[in-house]
Structures are given as C-alpha cells and as structure tokens.
mmCIF file of C-alpha atoms in Angstrom:
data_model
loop_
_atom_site.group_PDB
_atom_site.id
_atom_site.type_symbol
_atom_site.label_atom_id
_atom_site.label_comp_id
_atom_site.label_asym_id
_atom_site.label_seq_id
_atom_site.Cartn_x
_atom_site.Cartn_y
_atom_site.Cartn_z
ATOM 1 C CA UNK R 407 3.670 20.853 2.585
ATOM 2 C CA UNK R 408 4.109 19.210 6.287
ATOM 3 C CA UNK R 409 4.422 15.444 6.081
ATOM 4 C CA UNK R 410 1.543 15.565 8.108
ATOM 5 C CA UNK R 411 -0.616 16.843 5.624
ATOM 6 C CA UNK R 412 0.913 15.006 2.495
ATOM 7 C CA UNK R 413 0.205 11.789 4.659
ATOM 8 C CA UNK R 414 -3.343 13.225 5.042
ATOM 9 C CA UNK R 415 -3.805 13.475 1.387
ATOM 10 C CA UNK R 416 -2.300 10.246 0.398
ATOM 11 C CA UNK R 417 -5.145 8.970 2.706
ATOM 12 C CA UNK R 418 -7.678 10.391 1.367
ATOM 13 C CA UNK R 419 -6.373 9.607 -2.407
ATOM 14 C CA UNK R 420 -6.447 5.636 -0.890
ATOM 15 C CA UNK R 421 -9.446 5.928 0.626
ATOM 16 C CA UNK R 422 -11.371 7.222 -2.421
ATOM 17 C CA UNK R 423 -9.895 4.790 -4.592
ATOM 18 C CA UNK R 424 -10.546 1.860 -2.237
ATOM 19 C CA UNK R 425 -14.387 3.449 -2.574
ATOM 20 C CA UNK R 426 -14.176 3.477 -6.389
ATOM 21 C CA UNK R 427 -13.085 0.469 -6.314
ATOM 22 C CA UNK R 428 -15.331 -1.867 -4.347
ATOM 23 C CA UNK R 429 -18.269 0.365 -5.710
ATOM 24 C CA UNK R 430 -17.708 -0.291 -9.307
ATOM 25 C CA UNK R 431 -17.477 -4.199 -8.524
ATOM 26 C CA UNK R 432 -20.819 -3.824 -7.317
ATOM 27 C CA UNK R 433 -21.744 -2.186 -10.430
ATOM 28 C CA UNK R 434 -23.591 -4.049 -13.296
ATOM 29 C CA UNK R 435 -21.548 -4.343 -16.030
ATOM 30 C CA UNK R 436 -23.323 -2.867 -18.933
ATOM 31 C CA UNK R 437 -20.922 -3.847 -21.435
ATOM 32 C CA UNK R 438 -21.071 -6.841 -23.574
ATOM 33 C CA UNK R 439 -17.357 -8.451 -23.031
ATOM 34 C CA UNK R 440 -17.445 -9.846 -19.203
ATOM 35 C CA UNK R 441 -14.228 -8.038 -17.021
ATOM 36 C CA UNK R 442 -14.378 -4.708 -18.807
ATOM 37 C CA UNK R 443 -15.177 -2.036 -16.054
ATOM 38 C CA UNK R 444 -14.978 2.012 -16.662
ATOM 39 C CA UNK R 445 -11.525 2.043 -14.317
ATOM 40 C CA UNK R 446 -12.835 4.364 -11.960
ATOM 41 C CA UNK R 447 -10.399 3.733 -9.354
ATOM 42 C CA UNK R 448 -7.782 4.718 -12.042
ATOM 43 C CA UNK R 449 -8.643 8.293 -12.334
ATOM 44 C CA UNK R 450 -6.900 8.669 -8.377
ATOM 45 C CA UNK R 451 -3.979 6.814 -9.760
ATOM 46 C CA UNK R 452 -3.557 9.496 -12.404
ATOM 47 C CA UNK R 453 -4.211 12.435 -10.025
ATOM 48 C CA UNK R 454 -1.845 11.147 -8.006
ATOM 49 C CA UNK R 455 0.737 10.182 -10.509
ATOM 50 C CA UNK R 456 0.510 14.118 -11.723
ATOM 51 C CA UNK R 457 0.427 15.715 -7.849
ATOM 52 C CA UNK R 458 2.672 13.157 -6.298
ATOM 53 C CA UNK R 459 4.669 11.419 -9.026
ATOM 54 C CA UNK R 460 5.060 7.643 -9.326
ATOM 55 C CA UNK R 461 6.020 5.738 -5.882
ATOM 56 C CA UNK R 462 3.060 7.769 -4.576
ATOM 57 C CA UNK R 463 0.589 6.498 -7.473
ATOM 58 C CA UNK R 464 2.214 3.044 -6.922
ATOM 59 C CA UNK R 465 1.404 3.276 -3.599
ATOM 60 C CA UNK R 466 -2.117 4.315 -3.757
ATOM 61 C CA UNK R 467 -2.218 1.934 -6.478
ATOM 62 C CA UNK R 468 -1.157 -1.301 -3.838
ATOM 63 C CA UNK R 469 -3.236 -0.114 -0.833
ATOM 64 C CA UNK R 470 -6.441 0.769 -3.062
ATOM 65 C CA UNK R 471 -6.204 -2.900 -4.116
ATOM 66 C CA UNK R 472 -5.811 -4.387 -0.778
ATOM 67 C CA UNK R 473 -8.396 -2.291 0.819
ATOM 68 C CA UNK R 474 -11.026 -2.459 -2.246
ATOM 69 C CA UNK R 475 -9.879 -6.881 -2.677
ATOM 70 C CA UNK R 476 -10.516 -6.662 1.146
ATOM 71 C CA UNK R 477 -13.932 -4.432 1.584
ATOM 72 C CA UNK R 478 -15.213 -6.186 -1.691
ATOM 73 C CA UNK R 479 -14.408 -9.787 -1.091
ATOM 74 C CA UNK R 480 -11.726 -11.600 -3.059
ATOM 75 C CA UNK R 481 -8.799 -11.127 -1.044
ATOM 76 C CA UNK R 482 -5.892 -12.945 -2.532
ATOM 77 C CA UNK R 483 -7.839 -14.677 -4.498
ATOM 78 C CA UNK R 484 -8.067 -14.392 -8.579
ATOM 79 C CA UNK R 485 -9.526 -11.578 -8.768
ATOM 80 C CA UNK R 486 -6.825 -10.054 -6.541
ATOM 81 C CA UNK R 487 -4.025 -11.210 -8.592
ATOM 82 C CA UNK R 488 -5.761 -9.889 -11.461
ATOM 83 C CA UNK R 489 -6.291 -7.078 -10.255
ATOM 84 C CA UNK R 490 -2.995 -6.029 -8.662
ATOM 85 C CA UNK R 491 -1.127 -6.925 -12.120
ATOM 86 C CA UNK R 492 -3.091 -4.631 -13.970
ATOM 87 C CA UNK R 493 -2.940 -1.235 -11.075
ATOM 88 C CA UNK R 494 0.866 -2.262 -10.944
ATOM 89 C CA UNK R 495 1.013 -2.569 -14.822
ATOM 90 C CA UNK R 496 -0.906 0.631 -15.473
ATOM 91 C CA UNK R 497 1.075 2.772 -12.951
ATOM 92 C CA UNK R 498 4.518 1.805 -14.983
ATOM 93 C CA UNK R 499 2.575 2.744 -18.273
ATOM 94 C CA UNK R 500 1.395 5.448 -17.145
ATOM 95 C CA UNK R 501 4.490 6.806 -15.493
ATOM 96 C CA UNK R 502 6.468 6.204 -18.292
ATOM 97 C CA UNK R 503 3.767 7.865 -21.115
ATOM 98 C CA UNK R 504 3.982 11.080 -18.543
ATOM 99 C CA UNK R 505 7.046 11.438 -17.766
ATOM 100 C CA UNK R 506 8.661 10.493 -21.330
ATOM 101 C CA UNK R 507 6.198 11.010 -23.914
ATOM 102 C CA UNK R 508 4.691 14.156 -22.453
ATOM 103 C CA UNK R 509 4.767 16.850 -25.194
ATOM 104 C CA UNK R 510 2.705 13.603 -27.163
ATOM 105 C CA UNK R 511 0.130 12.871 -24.835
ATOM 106 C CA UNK R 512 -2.283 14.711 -23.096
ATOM 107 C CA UNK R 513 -3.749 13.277 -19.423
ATOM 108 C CA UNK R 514 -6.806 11.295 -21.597
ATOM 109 C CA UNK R 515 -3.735 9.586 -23.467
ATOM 110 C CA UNK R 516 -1.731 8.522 -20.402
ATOM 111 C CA UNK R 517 -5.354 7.299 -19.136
ATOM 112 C CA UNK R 518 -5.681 5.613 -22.258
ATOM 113 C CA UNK R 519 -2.377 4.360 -22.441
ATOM 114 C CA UNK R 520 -2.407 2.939 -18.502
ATOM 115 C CA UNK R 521 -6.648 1.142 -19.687
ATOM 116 C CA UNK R 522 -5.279 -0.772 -21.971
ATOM 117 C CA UNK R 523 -2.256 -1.703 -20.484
ATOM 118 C CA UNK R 524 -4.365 -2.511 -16.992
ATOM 119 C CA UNK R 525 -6.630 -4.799 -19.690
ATOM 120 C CA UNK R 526 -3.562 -6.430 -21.199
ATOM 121 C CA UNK R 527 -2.154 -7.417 -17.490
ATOM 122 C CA UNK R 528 -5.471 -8.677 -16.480
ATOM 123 C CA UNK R 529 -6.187 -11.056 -19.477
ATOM 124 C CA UNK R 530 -2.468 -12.245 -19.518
ATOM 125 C CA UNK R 531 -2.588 -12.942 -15.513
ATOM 126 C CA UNK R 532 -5.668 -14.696 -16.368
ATOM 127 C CA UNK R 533 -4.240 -16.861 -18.824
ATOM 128 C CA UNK R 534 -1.224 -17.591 -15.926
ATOM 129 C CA UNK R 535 -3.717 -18.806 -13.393
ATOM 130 C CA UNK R 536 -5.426 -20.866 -15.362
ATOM 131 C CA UNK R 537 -2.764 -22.245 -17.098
ATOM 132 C CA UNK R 538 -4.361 -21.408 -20.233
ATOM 133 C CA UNK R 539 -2.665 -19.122 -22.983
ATOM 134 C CA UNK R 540 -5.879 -19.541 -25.012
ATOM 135 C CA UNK R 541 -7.429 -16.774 -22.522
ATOM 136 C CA UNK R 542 -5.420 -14.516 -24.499
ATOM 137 C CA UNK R 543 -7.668 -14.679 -27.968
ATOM 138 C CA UNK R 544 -9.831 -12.216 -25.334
ATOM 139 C CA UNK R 545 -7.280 -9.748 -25.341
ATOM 140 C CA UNK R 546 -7.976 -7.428 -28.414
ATOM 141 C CA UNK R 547 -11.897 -7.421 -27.149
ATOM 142 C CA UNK R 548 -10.548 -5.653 -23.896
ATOM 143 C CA UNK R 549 -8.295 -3.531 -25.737
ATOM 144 C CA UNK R 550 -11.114 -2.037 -27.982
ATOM 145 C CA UNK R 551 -13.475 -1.402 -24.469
ATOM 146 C CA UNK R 552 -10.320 0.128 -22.617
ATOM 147 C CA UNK R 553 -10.150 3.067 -25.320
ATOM 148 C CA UNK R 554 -13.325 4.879 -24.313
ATOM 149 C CA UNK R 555 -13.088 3.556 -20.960
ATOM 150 C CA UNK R 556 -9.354 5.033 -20.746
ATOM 151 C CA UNK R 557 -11.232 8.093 -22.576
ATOM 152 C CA UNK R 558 -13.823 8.467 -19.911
ATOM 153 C CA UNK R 559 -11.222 8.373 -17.084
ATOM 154 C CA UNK R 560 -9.075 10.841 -18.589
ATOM 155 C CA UNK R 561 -11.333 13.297 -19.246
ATOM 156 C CA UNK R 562 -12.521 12.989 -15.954
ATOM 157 C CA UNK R 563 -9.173 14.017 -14.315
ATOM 158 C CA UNK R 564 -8.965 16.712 -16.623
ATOM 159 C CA UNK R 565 -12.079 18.134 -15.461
ATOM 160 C CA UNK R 566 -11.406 17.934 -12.027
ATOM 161 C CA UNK R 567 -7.754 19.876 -12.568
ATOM 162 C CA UNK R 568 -10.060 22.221 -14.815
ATOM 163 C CA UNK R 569 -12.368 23.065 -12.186
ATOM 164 C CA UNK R 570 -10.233 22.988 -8.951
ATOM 165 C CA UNK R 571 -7.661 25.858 -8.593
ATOM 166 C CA UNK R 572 -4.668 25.258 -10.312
ATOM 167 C CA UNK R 573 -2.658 27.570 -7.643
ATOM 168 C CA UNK R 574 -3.857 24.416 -5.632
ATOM 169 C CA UNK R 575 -2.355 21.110 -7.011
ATOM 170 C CA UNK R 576 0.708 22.810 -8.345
ATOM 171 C CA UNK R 577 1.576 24.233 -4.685
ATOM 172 C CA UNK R 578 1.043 20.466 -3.571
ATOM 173 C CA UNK R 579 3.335 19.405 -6.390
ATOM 174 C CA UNK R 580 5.857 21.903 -5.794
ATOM 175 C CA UNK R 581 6.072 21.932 -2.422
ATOM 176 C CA UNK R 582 6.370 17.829 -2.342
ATOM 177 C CA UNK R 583 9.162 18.338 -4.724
ATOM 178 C CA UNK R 584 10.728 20.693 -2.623
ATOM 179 C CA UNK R 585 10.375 17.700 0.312
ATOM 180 C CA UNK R 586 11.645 15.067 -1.327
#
C-alpha cells in the first residue's frame, strides 16, 4: 500500500470516528446511569487496531477526540479529559487483549475488554478532577452497562469484516506490515 493511500485511510478512519463521536453526544442517552454511551466511536478504534495495529488505533484514537471535543464543544474541558483517558486507556487494553490473549478472545471480547476499561478511566478521571474519590462508588454501575455496550460494538466490527471482502483488509494489513 502507497503511503499515500494508507494516509488516505487513516483519514477516513479519523474522520468517521470524529462523526461517531460528536453524533452520539448528541444522542439521548436512553440508559438509566448518566455517562454510559454505546462507544460508537470505538468500533474504528478496533478496526483500526486489527488493519493497522496499535500506534495507528492510538492515533485515530487522539485525533477522533480532538476533532469530536472540538466539533462537539468541550474542548479541553472535563469532558475532554475524560474522554481522552478512557480512548487512550481502551487502546492499551485493547492492544494488549489482541495481541496477547488472542487464541482467548474473540473481537466482541477485546471490545468488551477496551468498554469497560474506557468506563473505568472515565469514572477514575472523574474522581481526579473533582478531587473526589467518592465518584468511584459509580464505577461497578458503568462496568455492568459497558458489557453489552462493549457487546454491541464488537459485534458490529465483526459484521463489517464479515461482510466486506476479507482479500480486502488482510491485503491492507499485509501490505502495511510489509511498509513498516
């Protein structure tokens, strides 16, 4: 693959997560426990953690923040922090369940693996800003809602590697590899 291109489809990856991301703060949060959200902006960071590897997923991960903090409102505010900690938080996990534990876990258990660490991050960055370690008593609550929501989001990617042509993402893969 011609840098040219990879640098196309890193752009594309960032721009679609900067989408996900300022469209699902706009969302109505239909779940009871306030600051649990389905992750949508996470399922890019796991298609590009499996096409790219991690720097790229870590990258994607930075810029969708920025972009999505930026486009939303927010920027370095909070919510920014907050949300930074958990992408940066979630890549690691995530990385690390792939790479090391992955004749254990499937895609939907990296996802689930990287929710709930992205919920852990959040509530414990939280608690830093505010100066207030009680904050973390609303940790297991985000826990519980980042198991289907890490469900949803890794089922998702698995669908999409389903139904596009596998020929496709591993000649990306393999011809990154081959770059690097």
């Amino acid at each position: 693959m011609s840098k040219t291109k990879r640098l196309v489809l890193l752009a594309l990856l960032v721009a679609m997560a900067a989408t996900l991301h300022v469209i699902e703060g706009w969302l109505p949060v239909p779940m009871p426990v306030p600051g649990a959200k389905l992750g949508l902006a996470n399922t890019i960071s796991l298609v590009a953690l499996v096409i790219f590897g991690w720097q790229d997923a870590v990258y994607i991960a930075i810029t969708r923040v920025l972009l999505g903090s930026l486009f939303g409102g927010g920027l370095f505010g909070p919510a920014f922090i907050m949300s930074m900690g958990g992408a940066l938080i979630s890549i690691i996990i995530m990385t690390h369940v792939h790479n090391k534990r992955a004749g254990i876990f499937s895609l939907v258990g990296v996802s689930v693996a990287g929710a709930v660490a992205h919920n852990l991050a959040q509530v414990t960055m939280a608690a830093v800003i505010v100066y207030s370690p009680g904050l973390l008593w609303y940790a297991p609550y985000l826990v519980l809602f980042a198991v289907p929501t890490g469900l949803f989001t890794g089922l998702a990617v698995n669908y999409l590697f389903a139904k596009a042509p596998a020929s496709y993402w591993f000649n990306i893969k393999n011809k990154d590899l081959q770059n690097k």
